[in-house]
Structures are given as C-alpha cells and as structure tokens.
Amino acid sequence: MLELTGVTVSYGEYPAVIDASLTLQAGLIGCLLGPSGCGKTTLLRTIAGFQRPTAGQVRLAGKVVSTADWVLPPEQRHVGMVFQDLALFPHLSVAENIAFGLRGASRGERDRRVGELLELVGLHHLGAAYPHELSGGQQQRVAIARAMAPRPKLLLLDEPFSSLDPELREALPRELRRIFREGGATVLLVTHDQNEAFAMADEIGVMRAGRLEQWDNAYRLYHEPSTRFVADFIGEGVMLPGKVIDRHTVETELGRLRGEMERSCPPGTLVDILLRPDDVLHDDASPFKAHIVDRTFRGAHFLYTLALDSGRRILCLADSHHDHKPGEAIGIQTSIDHLVVFPQDAADGPAVS
Ligand code: ATP
C-alpha cells in the first residue's frame, strides 16, 4: 500500500530525512519511532503530500504520488490524517463530526457508515454528544472514526496519544489496534514512545538524525537490532566487550558465549555483544558471581543491576521470588541463542548478528 524509495527531504540546506526506504503492506500498522527532531513528522507530512521530497519517491497503492519534481496534492491521495490536537469541530455532534468526511455520499450511505464506525469505536451511545462532553480517549476515537469514514488508502497519525493521561496511554493503543484491524485500515503513526509502538505496530521504523536505521517488526528490533543506536533505543541492555573465537563463539568476561552469528566477524575481531536483561539468568550453581548494585521491583521480576569483577555493569531479569539485596553476590549464567555483535572499531556501524 505504501512504498518509499530513497526519500530525502530538506528544509533549505538542512536534510531532515535522508534516504528513507520502507514498504507497508495493506492492512498493516506501521510506526515511525525515534527521539525528538529525528524527522518523523517530516516523513509523515511527505507521505501525506504536504512536503515535497528533494530526492526519491513515494508510492501509494502502486501509484507514484511524490517525486522531487511532482507532488500529487494531499486531497487527491485518499489519505486520512489525525493530528495531535485532534481538530474536532466543537459545534458538530460526534455523528456529524464522523459524517464530515462523507459529504459526497447519499444520506442513507452516510448514516450507515457513521453507525458502523460508532459501533467500531465503541461510541454508539454518544452519537448526539458534542466533543466537549467527551473524555480525551473518546475524543481520540471520534477523530479516528472521522478519518476512517471515507475508507482512506492510508491513515496517518501524528503522536496520537500525546495529549492523553497516562492511564489511557496504556489502554488505548491496544484498543486502536483492534479498531484498525477490524476496520481493515492501513495505518502509519508517529511516536517517540516504544511501548506504544510495540503495542500497536506490525512494522516499526527506528529513526535517528533523519535516517531510518531499521524497518522491522518489534521482535527483530529487540533481538536483532542492526545498529548500536537501535540496540540502545529499543529495550534495555548493555554492551559487553569480547573477542570473536569462531562463527559461533565470543570470549568475554562471562566466559565463552555461544550462539548463532549469521554474519560472523573474522576470528580475533574485538566486538561488543548486546546483552539483554533476559539473556542473564540467576543461577546459584554458576561459578560466575556478580554483586548486586541496584534492583527494581517489576511485579513478576526484579531487574538487577550487577557489577562484574572488572566493575562492568550488566542487567539481569530474575523471578521476583529470588529476593536478593544490593551488596549480595549472586551466581549468574547467560542464555543467548543469537549473538548480536558490533565491531569495536566501527563506532556506530551496522550490527553483525
Ligand atoms: P518531534 O518528535 O519533536 O515532533 P520529529 O522527529 O517529528 O520531532 P521533525 O518535526 O520532522 O522531527 O523535524 C526534523 C528536523 O527538521 C528538526 O531538526 C526540525 O528542527 C527541522 N524542521 C522541522 N520543520 C522544519 C521547517 N518547517 N523548517 C526548517 N526546519 C524544520
């Protein structure tokens, strides 16, 4: 449904998006994730047709809609947008707000579609209410129903949860995922919150300083990050120095770590291995001991920060019935089936995983 090839977007001399490529299949939810100022909104606006690329092209449903020389106007793209401020019409009821995008349709068609959408977003009892009578989450759902009403090819959402209170931010992404799935929408949203991205998206693009560093599903971003930045930005973890022994083995302070390395470095290469908290297990019988420096209670688990003999810190996720205090030494072992390593001489080069 959406295909970007080598898209660069500049403001004057300043490139806000550099050489971005991605593909989003119909019916899937994609997400652009990254720190403030990395170019997410610029890319979204380019897809909507508000911004012209300086290079590359945007295709929607197989048709080229943006190049450096030509841009199909936003209103001709069949793309729906939901902005951060929602922009509901205060003087129109919920049903009238949703019907707004259906002006060309017959009365009967319009009523049917509005009824369908009210049902889909769980607001069938509030069709006659006005926006100021609704909660933040309800307003959000009206804005989404309004954008979905004309069945756009693609729905774009810019920071859809930013104005909601924390409780709703937790529950709404899952609810919206259901709404988009049941409504058959193809969606691209922007957020800087990885929990929201993980809760909603099938494909996530991690952006940094204008570059789309990896476009992948959440599982692969976490377990097979392709750059140090993605490894650091997604989830928790530390880099443990080591030396490559062979295709499956890296020597480290925690012994020889073994696992799949799809593209191995030559033996002898000095690398950093990504060690996630769930790669480090608490094991009383292990000869490797580490001192607890800090711990965070997470209900089912404790997240321990441990110091190795060298002083290096690592993280360990342990069942919370293993209740150890800071200062204690505990036995640990690693459980890794996929080694994600980054050569030490390539400061921010791609991962070799
Ligand atoms: P945020 O999460 O803070 O909204 P973002 O990732 O969406 O950030 P963009 O708004 O796309 O980032 O901005 C990317 C870069 O382009 C920033 O450095 C920003 O200052 C710059 N920028 C954005 N809009 C303009 C503009 N109209 N003119 C000049 N520079 C701009």
Coordinates of C-alpha atoms in Angstrom, one line a residue, residues 49-266:
G49 CA 1.7 15.3 0.3
F50 CA 2.3 18.4 2.4
Q51 CA 6.1 18.3 1.9
R52 CA 8.0 17.7 -1.3
P53 CA 10.9 15.2 -1.3
T54 CA 14.3 16.5 -2.5
A55 CA 15.1 13.0 -3.8
G56 CA 13.4 9.6 -4.0
Q57 CA 9.8 8.7 -4.5
V58 CA 6.6 7.9 -2.6
R59 CA 4.1 5.3 -4.0
L60 CA 0.6 4.7 -2.7
A61 CA -1.2 1.6 -3.8
G62 CA 1.3 1.2 -6.6
K63 CA 1.0 4.7 -7.9
V64 CA 3.8 7.3 -7.7
V65 CA 2.4 10.3 -5.7
S66 CA 5.6 12.2 -4.8
T67 CA 8.9 12.8 -6.5
A68 CA 11.4 15.7 -6.4
D69 CA 9.6 17.1 -9.5
W70 CA 6.0 16.4 -8.9
V71 CA 3.6 16.0 -5.9
L72 CA 0.0 14.8 -6.0
P73 CA -1.9 17.2 -3.8
P74 CA -2.9 15.8 -0.3
E75 CA -6.6 16.0 -1.0
Q76 CA -6.2 13.7 -4.1
R77 CA -4.3 11.0 -2.2
H78 CA -7.1 9.3 -0.3
V79 CA -5.0 9.6 2.8
G80 CA -6.6 10.3 6.2
M81 CA -4.8 12.3 8.9
V82 CA -5.2 12.5 12.6
F83 CA -3.3 15.4 14.1
Q84 CA -2.0 15.7 17.7
D85 CA -4.7 18.3 18.6
L86 CA -7.4 16.0 17.0
A87 CA -9.1 19.1 15.5
L88 CA -12.7 18.0 16.1
F89 CA -15.4 20.5 15.2
P90 CA -16.7 21.8 18.5
H91 CA -20.1 22.8 17.1
L92 CA -20.8 19.4 15.5
S93 CA -22.0 16.4 17.3
V94 CA -20.0 13.2 17.3
A95 CA -22.0 11.7 14.5
E96 CA -21.8 14.9 12.5
N97 CA -18.0 15.0 13.0
I98 CA -17.7 11.5 11.7
A99 CA -20.0 12.3 8.7
F100 CA -17.9 15.3 7.8
G101 CA -15.6 13.3 5.5
L102 CA -18.6 11.7 3.7
R103 CA -20.1 14.8 2.1
G104 CA -20.3 13.2 -1.3
A105 CA -22.3 10.2 -0.1
S106 CA -26.0 9.8 -0.1
R107 CA -27.9 10.3 3.2
G108 CA -28.5 6.6 3.6
E109 CA -24.9 5.6 2.9
R110 CA -23.7 8.3 5.2
D111 CA -25.9 7.2 8.1
R112 CA -25.0 3.6 7.6
R113 CA -21.2 4.3 7.6
V114 CA -21.5 6.6 10.7
G115 CA -23.4 3.9 12.5
E116 CA -20.8 1.3 11.6
L117 CA -18.0 3.5 12.8
L118 CA -19.7 4.5 16.0
E119 CA -20.1 0.8 16.7
L120 CA -16.4 0.0 15.8
V121 CA -15.0 2.7 18.1
G122 CA -17.5 1.8 20.9
L123 CA -19.3 5.1 20.9
H124 CA -22.7 4.1 19.6
H125 CA -24.5 5.7 22.6
L126 CA -22.7 9.0 22.1
G127 CA -23.6 9.9 18.5
A128 CA -25.5 13.0 19.6
A129 CA -22.9 14.2 22.2
Y130 CA -20.6 17.2 21.5
P131 CA -16.8 16.9 21.7
H132 CA -16.6 18.9 25.0
E133 CA -18.8 16.3 26.6
L134 CA -16.4 13.5 25.9
S135 CA -13.2 12.3 27.6
G136 CA -9.8 12.6 26.0
G137 CA -9.9 8.9 24.9
Q138 CA -13.4 9.2 23.5
Q139 CA -12.4 12.3 21.5
Q140 CA -9.4 10.5 20.2
R141 CA -11.7 7.7 18.9
V142 CA -14.0 10.2 17.2
A143 CA -11.1 11.8 15.4
I144 CA -10.0 8.3 14.2
A145 CA -13.5 7.3 13.2
R146 CA -13.8 10.6 11.2
A147 CA -10.5 9.9 9.4
M148 CA -11.5 6.3 8.7
A149 CA -15.0 7.3 7.4
P150 CA -14.1 7.7 3.7
R151 CA -12.1 4.5 3.7
P152 CA -8.7 6.1 3.0
K153 CA -6.0 4.0 1.5
L154 CA -3.8 5.0 4.3
L155 CA -4.4 6.6 7.7
L156 CA -1.6 8.8 9.2
L157 CA -1.5 9.6 12.9
D158 CA 1.0 12.1 14.4
E159 CA 1.7 11.3 18.1
P160 CA -1.9 10.1 18.6
F161 CA -1.5 9.6 22.3
S162 CA 0.5 12.6 23.4
S163 CA -2.4 14.6 24.9
L164 CA -3.9 11.6 26.8
D165 CA -3.4 10.9 30.5
P166 CA -1.0 8.0 31.4
E167 CA -3.8 5.5 32.1
L168 CA -5.3 5.9 28.7
R169 CA -1.9 5.9 27.0
E170 CA -1.6 2.4 28.4
A171 CA -5.0 1.0 27.3
L172 CA -5.8 2.9 24.1
P173 CA -3.0 1.6 21.8
R174 CA -4.4 -2.0 22.1
E175 CA -7.9 -0.7 21.6
L176 CA -6.9 1.2 18.5
R177 CA -5.1 -1.8 17.1
R178 CA -8.4 -3.7 17.3
I179 CA -10.3 -0.9 15.7
F180 CA -7.8 -0.6 12.8
R181 CA -7.7 -4.3 12.3
E182 CA -11.5 -4.8 12.3
G183 CA -11.9 -1.7 10.1
G184 CA -9.3 -3.1 7.6
A185 CA -7.2 0.1 7.7
T186 CA -3.6 0.5 6.7
V187 CA -2.0 2.9 9.2
L188 CA 1.3 4.7 9.8
L189 CA 1.7 6.5 13.0
V190 CA 4.4 8.6 14.6
T191 CA 5.5 8.2 18.2
H192 CA 8.6 8.6 20.4
D193 CA 7.3 6.0 22.9
Q194 CA 8.4 2.5 22.2
N195 CA 5.7 0.9 24.4
E196 CA 3.0 2.5 22.2
A197 CA 4.9 1.3 19.1
F198 CA 5.2 -2.2 20.4
A199 CA 1.5 -2.3 21.5
M200 CA 0.2 -1.2 18.1
A201 CA 2.5 -1.8 15.2
D202 CA 3.3 -4.7 12.9
E203 CA 6.3 -2.8 11.4
I204 CA 8.4 -0.2 13.2
G205 CA 10.9 2.2 11.8
V206 CA 13.5 3.5 14.2
M207 CA 14.8 6.9 13.1
R208 CA 17.8 8.9 14.2
A209 CA 19.0 12.2 12.8
G210 CA 17.0 11.9 9.6
R211 CA 17.9 8.3 8.9
L212 CA 15.6 5.3 9.1
E213 CA 18.1 2.9 10.8
Q214 CA 15.8 -0.2 10.7
W215 CA 12.3 -1.0 9.5
D216 CA 11.3 -4.3 11.0
N217 CA 8.9 -6.0 13.4
A218 CA 9.2 -5.5 17.1
Y219 CA 10.7 -8.9 17.8
R220 CA 13.6 -8.4 15.3
L221 CA 14.2 -4.8 16.5
Y222 CA 14.7 -6.1 20.0
H223 CA 16.5 -9.4 19.3
E224 CA 18.3 -8.4 16.1
P225 CA 19.0 -4.7 16.1
S226 CA 21.0 -3.7 13.1
T227 CA 22.8 -0.7 14.6
R228 CA 24.1 0.3 18.0
F229 CA 21.5 3.1 18.2
V230 CA 18.6 0.7 17.6
A231 CA 20.1 -1.7 20.2
D232 CA 20.3 1.1 22.7
F233 CA 17.0 2.8 21.8
I234 CA 14.8 -0.4 21.9
G235 CA 14.6 -2.2 25.2
E236 CA 17.2 -2.4 27.9
G237 CA 20.7 -3.9 27.7
V238 CA 24.4 -3.3 27.9
M239 CA 27.3 -3.9 25.6
L240 CA 29.9 -6.5 26.8
P241 CA 33.3 -6.4 25.2
G242 CA 34.6 -9.6 23.7
K243 CA 36.8 -11.3 21.1
V244 CA 35.5 -13.5 18.3
I245 CA 36.8 -17.0 18.5
D246 CA 34.8 -18.6 15.6
R247 CA 31.5 -18.3 13.8
H248 CA 29.5 -19.3 17.0
T249 CA 31.7 -18.2 19.9
V250 CA 32.8 -15.0 21.5
E251 CA 35.2 -14.9 24.5
T252 CA 34.1 -12.5 27.2
E253 CA 34.5 -11.8 30.9
L254 CA 31.5 -14.1 31.4
G255 CA 33.2 -16.9 29.6
R256 CA 32.7 -18.1 26.1
L257 CA 29.3 -17.1 24.8
R258 CA 27.9 -19.3 22.1
G259 CA 25.1 -18.7 19.7
E260 CA 24.1 -18.1 16.1
M261 CA 26.0 -15.3 14.4
E262 CA 24.5 -15.0 10.9
R263 CA 27.3 -12.9 9.5
S264 CA 30.4 -13.6 11.6
C265 CA 33.4 -11.4 12.1
P266 CA 36.9 -12.9 11.5

